[in-house]
Coordinates of C-alpha atoms in Angstrom, one line a residue:
X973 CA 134.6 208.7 57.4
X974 CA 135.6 209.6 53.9
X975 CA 139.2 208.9 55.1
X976 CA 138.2 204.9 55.7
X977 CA 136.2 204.9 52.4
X978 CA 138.9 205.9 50.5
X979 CA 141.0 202.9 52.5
X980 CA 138.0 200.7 50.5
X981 CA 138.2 202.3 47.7
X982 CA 142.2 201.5 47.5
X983 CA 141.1 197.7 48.7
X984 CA 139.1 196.9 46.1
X985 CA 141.1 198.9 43.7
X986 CA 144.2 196.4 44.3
X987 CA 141.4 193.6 44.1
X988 CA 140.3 194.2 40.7
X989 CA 141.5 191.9 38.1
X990 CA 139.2 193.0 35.1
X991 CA 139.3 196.5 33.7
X992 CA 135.8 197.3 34.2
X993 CA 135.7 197.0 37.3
X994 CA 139.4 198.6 37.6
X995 CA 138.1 201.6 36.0
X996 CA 134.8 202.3 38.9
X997 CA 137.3 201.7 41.5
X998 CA 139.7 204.4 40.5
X999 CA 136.2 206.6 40.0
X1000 CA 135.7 205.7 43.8
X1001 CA 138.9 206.4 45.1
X1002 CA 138.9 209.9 42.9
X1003 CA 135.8 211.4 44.2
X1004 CA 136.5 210.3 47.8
X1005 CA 140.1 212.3 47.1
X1006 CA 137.9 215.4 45.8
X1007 CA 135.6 215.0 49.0
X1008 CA 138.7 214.9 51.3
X1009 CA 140.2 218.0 49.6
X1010 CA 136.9 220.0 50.0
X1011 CA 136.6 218.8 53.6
X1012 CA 140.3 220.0 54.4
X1013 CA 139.3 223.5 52.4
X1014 CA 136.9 224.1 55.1
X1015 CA 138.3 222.8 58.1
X1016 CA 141.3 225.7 57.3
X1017 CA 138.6 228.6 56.6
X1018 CA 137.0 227.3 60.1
X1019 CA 140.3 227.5 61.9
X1020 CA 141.1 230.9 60.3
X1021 CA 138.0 232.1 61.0
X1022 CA 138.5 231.1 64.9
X1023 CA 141.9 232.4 64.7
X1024 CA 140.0 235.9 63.7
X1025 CA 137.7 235.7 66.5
X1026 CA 140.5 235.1 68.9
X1027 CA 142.3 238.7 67.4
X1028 CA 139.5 240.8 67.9
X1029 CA 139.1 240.8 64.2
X1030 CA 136.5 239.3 61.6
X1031 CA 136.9 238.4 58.0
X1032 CA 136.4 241.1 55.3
X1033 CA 133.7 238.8 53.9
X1034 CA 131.9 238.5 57.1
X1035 CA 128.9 240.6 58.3
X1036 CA 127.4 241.8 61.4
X1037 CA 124.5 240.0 63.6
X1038 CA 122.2 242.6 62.0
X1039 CA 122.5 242.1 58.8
X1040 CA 120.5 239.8 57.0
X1041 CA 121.0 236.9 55.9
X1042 CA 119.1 235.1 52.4
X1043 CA 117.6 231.3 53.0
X1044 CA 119.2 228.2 51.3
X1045 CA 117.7 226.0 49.3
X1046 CA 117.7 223.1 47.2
X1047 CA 119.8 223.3 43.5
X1048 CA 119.3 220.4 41.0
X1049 CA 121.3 219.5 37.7
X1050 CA 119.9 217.0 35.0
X1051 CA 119.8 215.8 31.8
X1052 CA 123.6 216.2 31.3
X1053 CA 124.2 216.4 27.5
X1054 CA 128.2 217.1 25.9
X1055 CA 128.4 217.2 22.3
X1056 CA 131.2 215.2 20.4
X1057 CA 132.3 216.7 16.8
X1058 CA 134.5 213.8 15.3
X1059 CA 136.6 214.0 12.1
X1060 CA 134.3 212.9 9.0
X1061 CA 136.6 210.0 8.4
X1062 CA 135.8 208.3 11.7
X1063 CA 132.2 209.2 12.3
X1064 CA 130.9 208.6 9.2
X1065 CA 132.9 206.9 7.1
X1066 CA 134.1 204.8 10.1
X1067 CA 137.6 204.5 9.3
X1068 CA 140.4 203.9 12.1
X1069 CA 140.8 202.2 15.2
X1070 CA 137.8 201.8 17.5
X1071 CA 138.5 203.4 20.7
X1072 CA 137.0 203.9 23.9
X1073 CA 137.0 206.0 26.8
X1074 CA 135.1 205.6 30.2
X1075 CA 134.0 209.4 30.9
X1076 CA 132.1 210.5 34.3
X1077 CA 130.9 214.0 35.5
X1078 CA 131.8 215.3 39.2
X1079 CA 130.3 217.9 40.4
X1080 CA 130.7 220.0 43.3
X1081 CA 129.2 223.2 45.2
X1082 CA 130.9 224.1 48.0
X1083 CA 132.4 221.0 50.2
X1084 CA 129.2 219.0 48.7
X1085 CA 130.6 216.6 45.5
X1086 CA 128.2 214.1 43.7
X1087 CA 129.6 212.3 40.8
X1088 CA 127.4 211.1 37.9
X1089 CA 127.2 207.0 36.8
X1090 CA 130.4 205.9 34.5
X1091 CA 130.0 206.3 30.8
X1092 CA 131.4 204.0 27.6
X1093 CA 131.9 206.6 24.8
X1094 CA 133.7 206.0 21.5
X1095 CA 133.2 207.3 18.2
X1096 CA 130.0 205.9 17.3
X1097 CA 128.2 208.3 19.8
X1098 CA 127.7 212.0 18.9
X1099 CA 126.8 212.9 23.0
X1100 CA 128.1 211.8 25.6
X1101 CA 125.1 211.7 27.5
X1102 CA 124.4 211.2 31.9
X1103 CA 121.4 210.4 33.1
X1104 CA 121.2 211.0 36.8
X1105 CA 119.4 213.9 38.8
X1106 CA 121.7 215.2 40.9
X1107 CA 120.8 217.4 44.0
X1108 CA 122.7 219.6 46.2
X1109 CA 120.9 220.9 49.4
X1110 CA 121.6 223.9 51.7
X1111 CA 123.0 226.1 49.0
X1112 CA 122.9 229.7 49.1
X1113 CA 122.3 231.8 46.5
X1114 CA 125.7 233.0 45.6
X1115 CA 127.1 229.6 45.3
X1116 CA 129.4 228.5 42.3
X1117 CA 128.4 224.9 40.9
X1118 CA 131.7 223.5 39.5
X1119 CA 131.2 220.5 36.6
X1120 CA 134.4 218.6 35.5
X1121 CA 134.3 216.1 33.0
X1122 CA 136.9 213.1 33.5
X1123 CA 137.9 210.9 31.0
X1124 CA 140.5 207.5 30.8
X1125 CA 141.2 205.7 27.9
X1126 CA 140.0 202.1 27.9
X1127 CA 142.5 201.0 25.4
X1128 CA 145.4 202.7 27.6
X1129 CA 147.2 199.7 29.2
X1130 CA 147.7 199.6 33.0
X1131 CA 148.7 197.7 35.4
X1132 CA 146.1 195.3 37.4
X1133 CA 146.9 193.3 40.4
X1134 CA 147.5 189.4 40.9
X1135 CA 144.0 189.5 42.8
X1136 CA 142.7 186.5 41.6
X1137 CA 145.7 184.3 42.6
X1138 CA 146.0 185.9 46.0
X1139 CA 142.5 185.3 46.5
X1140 CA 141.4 182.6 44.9
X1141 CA 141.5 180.7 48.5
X1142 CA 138.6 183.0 49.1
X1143 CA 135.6 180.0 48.7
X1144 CA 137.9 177.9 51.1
X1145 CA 137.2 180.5 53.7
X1146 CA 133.3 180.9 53.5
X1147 CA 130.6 178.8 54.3
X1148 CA 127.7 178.5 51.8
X1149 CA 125.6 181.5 53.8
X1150 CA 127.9 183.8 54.4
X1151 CA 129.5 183.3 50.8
X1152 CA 126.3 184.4 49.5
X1153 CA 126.2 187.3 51.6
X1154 CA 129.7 187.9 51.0
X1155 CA 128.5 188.0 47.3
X1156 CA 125.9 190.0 47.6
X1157 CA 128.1 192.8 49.3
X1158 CA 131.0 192.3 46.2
X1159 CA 128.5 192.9 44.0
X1160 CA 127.2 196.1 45.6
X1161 CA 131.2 197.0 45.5
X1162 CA 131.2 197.0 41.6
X1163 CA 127.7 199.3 41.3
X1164 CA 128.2 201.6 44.3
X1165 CA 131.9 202.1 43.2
X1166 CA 130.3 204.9 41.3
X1167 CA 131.3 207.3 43.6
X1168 CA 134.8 208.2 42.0
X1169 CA 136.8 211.3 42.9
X1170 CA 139.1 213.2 41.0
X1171 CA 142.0 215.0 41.5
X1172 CA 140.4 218.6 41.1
X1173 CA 143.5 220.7 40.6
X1174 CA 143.5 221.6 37.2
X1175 CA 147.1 222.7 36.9
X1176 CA 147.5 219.1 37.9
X1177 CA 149.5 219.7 40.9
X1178 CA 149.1 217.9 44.1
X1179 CA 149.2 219.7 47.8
X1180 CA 152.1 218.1 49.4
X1181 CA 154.0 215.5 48.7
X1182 CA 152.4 212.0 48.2
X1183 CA 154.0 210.5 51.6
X1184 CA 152.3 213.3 53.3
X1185 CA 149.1 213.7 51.5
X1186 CA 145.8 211.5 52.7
X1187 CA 144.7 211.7 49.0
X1188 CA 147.7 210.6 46.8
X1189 CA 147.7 208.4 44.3
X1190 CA 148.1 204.5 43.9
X1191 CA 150.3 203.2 41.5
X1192 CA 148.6 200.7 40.0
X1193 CA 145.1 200.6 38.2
X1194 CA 143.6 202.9 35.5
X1195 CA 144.1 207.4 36.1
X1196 CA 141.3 209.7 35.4
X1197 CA 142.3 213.2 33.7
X1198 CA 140.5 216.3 33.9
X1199 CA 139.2 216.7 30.0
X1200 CA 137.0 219.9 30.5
X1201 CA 135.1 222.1 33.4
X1202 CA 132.6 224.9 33.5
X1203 CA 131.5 227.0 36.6
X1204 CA 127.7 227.6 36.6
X1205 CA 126.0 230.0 39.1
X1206 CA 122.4 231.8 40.3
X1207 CA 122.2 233.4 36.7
X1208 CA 122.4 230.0 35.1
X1209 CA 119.8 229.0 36.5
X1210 CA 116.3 228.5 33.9
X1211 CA 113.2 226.0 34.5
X1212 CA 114.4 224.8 31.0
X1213 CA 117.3 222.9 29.1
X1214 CA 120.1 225.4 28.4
X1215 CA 123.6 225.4 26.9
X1216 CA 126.9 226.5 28.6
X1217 CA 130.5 226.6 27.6
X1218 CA 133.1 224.7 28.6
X1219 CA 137.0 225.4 29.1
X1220 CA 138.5 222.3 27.6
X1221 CA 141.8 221.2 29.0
X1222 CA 143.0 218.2 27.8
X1223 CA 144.9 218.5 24.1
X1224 CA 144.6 216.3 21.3
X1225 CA 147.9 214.4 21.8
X1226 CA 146.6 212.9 25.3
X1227 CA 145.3 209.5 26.2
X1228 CA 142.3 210.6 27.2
X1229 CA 141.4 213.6 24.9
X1230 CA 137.9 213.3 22.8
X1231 CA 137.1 215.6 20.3
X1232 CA 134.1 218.3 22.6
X1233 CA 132.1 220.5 20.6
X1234 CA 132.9 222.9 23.7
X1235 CA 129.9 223.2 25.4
X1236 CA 127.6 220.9 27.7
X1237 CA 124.0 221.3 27.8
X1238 CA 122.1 220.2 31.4
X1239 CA 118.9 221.4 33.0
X1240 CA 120.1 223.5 36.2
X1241 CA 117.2 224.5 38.7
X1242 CA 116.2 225.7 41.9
X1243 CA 114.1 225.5 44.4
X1244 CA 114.8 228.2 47.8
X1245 CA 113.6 227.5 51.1
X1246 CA 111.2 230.2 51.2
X1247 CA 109.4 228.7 48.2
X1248 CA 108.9 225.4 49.6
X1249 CA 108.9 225.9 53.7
X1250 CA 106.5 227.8 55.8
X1251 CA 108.0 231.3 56.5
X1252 CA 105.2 232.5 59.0
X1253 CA 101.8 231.8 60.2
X1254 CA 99.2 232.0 62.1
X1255 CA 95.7 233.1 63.1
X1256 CA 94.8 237.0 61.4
X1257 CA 91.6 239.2 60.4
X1258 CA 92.1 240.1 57.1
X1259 CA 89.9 242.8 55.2
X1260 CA 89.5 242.1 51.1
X1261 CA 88.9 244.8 49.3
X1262 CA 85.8 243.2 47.6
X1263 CA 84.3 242.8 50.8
X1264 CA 83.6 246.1 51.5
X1265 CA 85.6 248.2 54.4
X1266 CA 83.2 246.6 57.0
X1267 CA 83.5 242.8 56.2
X1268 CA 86.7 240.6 58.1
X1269 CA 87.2 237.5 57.9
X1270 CA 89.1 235.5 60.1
X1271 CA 91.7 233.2 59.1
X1272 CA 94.9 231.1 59.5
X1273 CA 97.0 232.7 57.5
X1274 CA 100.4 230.3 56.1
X1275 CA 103.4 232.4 54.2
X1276 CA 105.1 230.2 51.6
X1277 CA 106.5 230.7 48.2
X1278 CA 104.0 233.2 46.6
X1279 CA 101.6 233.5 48.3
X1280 CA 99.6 234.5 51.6
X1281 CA 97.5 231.4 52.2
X1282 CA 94.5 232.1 53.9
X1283 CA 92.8 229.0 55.6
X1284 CA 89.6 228.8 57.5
X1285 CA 90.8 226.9 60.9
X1286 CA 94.4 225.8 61.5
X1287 CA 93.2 222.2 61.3
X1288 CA 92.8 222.7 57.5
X1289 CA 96.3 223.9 57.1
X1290 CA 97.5 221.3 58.7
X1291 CA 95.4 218.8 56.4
X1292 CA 95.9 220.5 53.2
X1293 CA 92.5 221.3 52.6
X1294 CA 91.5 223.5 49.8
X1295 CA 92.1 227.1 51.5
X1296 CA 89.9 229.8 51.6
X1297 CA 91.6 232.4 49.7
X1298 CA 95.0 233.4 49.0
X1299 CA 97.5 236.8 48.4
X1300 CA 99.3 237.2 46.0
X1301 CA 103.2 237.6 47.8
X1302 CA 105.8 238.3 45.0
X1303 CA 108.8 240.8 43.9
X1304 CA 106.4 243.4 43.5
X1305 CA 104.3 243.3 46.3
X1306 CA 104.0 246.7 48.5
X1307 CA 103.8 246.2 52.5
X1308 CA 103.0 248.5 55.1
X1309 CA 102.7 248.9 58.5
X1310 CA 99.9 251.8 59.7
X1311 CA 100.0 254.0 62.8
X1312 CA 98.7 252.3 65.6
X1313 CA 94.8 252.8 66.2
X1314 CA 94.2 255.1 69.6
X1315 CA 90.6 253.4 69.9
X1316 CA 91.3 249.6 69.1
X1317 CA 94.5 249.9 70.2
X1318 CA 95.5 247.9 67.2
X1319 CA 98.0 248.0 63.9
X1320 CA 97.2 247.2 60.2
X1321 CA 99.8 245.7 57.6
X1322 CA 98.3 246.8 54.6
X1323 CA 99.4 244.3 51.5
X1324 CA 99.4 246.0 47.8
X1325 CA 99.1 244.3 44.7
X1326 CA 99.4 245.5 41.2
X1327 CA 97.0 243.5 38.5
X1328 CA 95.0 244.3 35.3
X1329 CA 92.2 245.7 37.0
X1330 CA 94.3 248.0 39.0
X1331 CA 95.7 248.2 42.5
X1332 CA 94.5 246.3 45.4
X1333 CA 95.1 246.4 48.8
X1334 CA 94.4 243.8 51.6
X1335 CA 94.1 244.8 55.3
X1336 CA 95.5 242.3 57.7
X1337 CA 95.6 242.9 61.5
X1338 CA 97.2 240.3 63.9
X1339 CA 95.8 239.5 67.5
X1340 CA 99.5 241.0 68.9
X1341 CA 101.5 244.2 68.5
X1342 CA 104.0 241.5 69.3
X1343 CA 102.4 239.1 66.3
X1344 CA 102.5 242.2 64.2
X1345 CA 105.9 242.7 64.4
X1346 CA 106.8 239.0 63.4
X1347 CA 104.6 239.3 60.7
X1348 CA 106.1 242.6 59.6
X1349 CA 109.8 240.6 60.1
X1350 CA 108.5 237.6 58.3
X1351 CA 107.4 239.9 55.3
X1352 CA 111.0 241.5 54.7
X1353 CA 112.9 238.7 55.2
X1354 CA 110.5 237.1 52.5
X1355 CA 111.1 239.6 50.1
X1356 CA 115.1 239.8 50.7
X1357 CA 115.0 236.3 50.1
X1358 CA 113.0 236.6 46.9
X1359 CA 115.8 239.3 45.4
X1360 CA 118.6 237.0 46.6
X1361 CA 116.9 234.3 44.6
X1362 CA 115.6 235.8 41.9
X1363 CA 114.3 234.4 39.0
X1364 CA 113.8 231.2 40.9
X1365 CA 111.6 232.8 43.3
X1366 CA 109.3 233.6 40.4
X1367 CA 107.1 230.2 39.8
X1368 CA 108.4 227.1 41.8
X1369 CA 110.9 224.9 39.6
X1370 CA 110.3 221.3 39.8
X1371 CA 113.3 218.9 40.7
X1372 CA 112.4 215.3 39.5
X1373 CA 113.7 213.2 43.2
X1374 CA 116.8 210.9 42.1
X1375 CA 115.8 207.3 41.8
X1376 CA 118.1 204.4 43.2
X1377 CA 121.4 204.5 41.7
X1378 CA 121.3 201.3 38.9
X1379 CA 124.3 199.4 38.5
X1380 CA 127.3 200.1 36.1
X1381 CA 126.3 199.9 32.5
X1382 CA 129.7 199.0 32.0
X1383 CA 129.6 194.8 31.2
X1384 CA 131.5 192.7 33.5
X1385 CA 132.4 188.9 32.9
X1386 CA 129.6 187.9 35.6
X1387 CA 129.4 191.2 37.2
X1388 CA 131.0 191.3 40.4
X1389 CA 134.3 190.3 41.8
X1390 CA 133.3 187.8 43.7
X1391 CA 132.3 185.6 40.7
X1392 CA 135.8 186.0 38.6
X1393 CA 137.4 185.3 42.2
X1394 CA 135.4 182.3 42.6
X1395 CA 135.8 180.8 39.0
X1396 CA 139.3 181.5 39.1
X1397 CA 139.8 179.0 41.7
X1398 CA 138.5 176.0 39.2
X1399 CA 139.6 173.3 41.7
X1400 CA 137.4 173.4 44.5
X1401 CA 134.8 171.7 45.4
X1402 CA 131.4 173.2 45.4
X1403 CA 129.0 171.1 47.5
X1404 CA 132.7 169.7 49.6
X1405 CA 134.7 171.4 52.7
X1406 CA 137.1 173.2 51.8
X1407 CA 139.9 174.4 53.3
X1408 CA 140.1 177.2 55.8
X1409 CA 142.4 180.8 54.8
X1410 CA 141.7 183.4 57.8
X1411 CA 143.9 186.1 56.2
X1412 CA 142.1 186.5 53.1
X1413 CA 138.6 186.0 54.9
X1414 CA 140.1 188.9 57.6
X1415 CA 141.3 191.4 54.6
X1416 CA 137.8 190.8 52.6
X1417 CA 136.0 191.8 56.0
X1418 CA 137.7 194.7 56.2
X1419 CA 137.9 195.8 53.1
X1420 CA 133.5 195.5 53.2
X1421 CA 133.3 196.8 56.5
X1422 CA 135.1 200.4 55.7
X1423 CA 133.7 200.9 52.7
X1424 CA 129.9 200.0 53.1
X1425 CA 129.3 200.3 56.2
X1426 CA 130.5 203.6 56.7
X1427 CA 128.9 204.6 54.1
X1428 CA 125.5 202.9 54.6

């Protein structure tokens, strides 16, 4: 699929006429390239990884059946801030040429990419400053978050194509309802075009040779360069805004080079599986030690984050009514399993807790020895996860959901290419027939179908 949106992305990129909209194409076509890359990376660790299995022998950073394995989870990055530091003379005292640069974020964990919206910056901003919440799912805890910053110079001349003219037969092709539908989908093109890629080699080398390679290249149209990257990781991770460094690699001779303070400041959280999923329940007699040794209640018990939830039916878990009580569940939590009882024929897990009024130990028995035993198994895979984890297993970190994407902040003439296709005609007839052109109408319908559809 990513191989047919980058065929779109290349469509409308030779469609553009105006540089605005030249300059999300190329954004498009660059992430998709950075998405095929990362899907290629993994389909040859898959295949070597087969070829392994095939030998008898398993990767060095493989493990065995038994060993355990740490839950994913969610990991968020917002509020992207980078700091500018321009010369004196063109901040403040405004002296120079006014120039501008379209700068985007892409960011990528694993064979995952998201890319941030298109930004205008030029020397009248001191940040350059995204605004999207972007969320990457099923990560484990030892991923590496990667975050390039891409920059192209606005005021760098390129070359655009003849669009217009070639298409300016376009309204002779369409009747009035699907011309507005037509429209409709063009104008999507220029505000879901924020999907760019990027050519993530940073020695700026390509694998292969552009005749071979799925991902070179076009000629034409604006190019994005790699102006600084930072790699940010488990220990980077803070329920707060924080600074990091960044290794700058553009110089100040390029195109595309703006003056970075050298760091970029973002709000990177967290949120693991274990702290937002159920990790076990079900039905358990559980003894609290301010009951008194002879007092059980009986409960529906629900694992989840940090805490033993204890409810009074099922139904109520299930409901989310208030619960009945709860245990505290955290990194320093004690659990044991007891000898099984001769008489009752029964075992304990016995759950310790460390507070200001000193140690206190729940009793919970389970119905099973069988039950017992997935508890017990539920327990220490809880707490592995929790060290995997770590600090974010500590309070739940909230991750503000995404809203819809808006629409480039860049300005357009009328904001879509339909319109500047349409006006560049200037001869036709609105409300009159017009004359038929089936190999433009064909190219446009392609051009929407892999690039939308697919995608939507």
């Amino acid at each position: 699929m990513e191989v047919r949106m980058r065929e779109g992305a290349c469509r409308l990129l030779a469609a553009c006429s105006q540089r605005e909209q030249a300059l999300e194409a190329s954004k498009s076509l660059l992430t998709c390239n950075s998405r095929i890359l990362a899907l290629m990376s993994q389909l040859q660790r898959m295949k070597e990884a087969q070829a392994l299995l095939r030998t008898g022998r398993r990767s060095s950073a493989g493990c065995s059946l038994e060993e355990r394995k740490p839950c994913t989870g969610k990991v968020a990055v917002s509020d992207i801030r980078i700091p500018l530091m321009w010369k004196d003379s063109e901040y403040f005292k405004n002296k120079g040429e006014l120039h501008r640069w379209a700068v985007f974020c892409l960011l990528a964990v694993g064979r995952e990419i998201c890319d941030t919206d298109l930004v205008m910056v030029d020397r009248t901003h001191t940040d350059i400053c995204f605004e999207d919440t972007l969320i990457f799912a099923d990560v484990s805890p030892g991923f590496e978050l990667r975050v390039e910053l891409y920059s192209c110079s606005v005021d760098e001349e390129f070359s655009l194509s003849q669009a217009p003219r070639r298409l300016a037969r376009l309204s002779g092709s369409l009747g009035r309802s699907s011309g507005k539908r037509l429209r409709a989908a063009l104008e999507s093109a220029t505000a879901c075009g924020l999907n760019g890629s990027a050519d993530r080699e940073t020695d700026g080398d390509r694998a292969g040779s552009p005749g071979e390679s799925p991902v070179h290249e076009p000629a034409q149209g604006p190019k994005y360069h790699l102006l600084a990257h930072t790699c940010l990781t488990l220990s980077h991770i803070q329920n707060s805004f924080r600074t990091h460094d960044l290794t700058i690699s553009g110089t100040e001779d390029s195109s595309f080079w703006l003056p970075l303070y050298g760091s970029v400041c973002c709000r990177l959280v967290a949120q693991p599986n274990c702290m937002t999923q159920q990790v076990m329940s079900g039905n358990l007699k559980v003894q609290r030690p301010e009951d008194g040794p002879e007092v059980w209640s009986e409960v529906y018990g629900v694992l989840k984050g940090t805490e033993l939830i204890c409810y009074h039916r099922q139904e109520d878990a299930e409901t989310s009514e208030e619960p009945a009580f709860s245990i505290p569940i955290n990194k320093e939590t004690r659990i044991r399993a007891t000898e099984k009882d001769p008489v009752s024929n029964s075992q304990s897990i016995l759950v310790t807790n460390q507070s200001v009024q000193g140690e206190s130990t729940h009793t919970l028995v389970a119905h099973t020895h069988r039950d017992t035993h997935s508890w017990m198994e539920a327990f220490w895979q809880h707490f592995y996860d929790m060290s995997q984890w770590k600090q974010c297993c500590d309070d739940l970190m909230k991750i503000d959901m995404p809203s819809t994407r808006r629409p480039s902040s860049i300005p357009t003439r009328q904001g879509s290419l339909y319109h500047e296709t349409v006006t560049s005609s200037g001869t036709q007839s609105r409300d009159g027939p017009l004359p038929q052109s089936l190999s433009v109408s064909t190219e446009i319908q392609t051009m929407l179908s892999t690039y939308y559809n697919d995608r939507y």
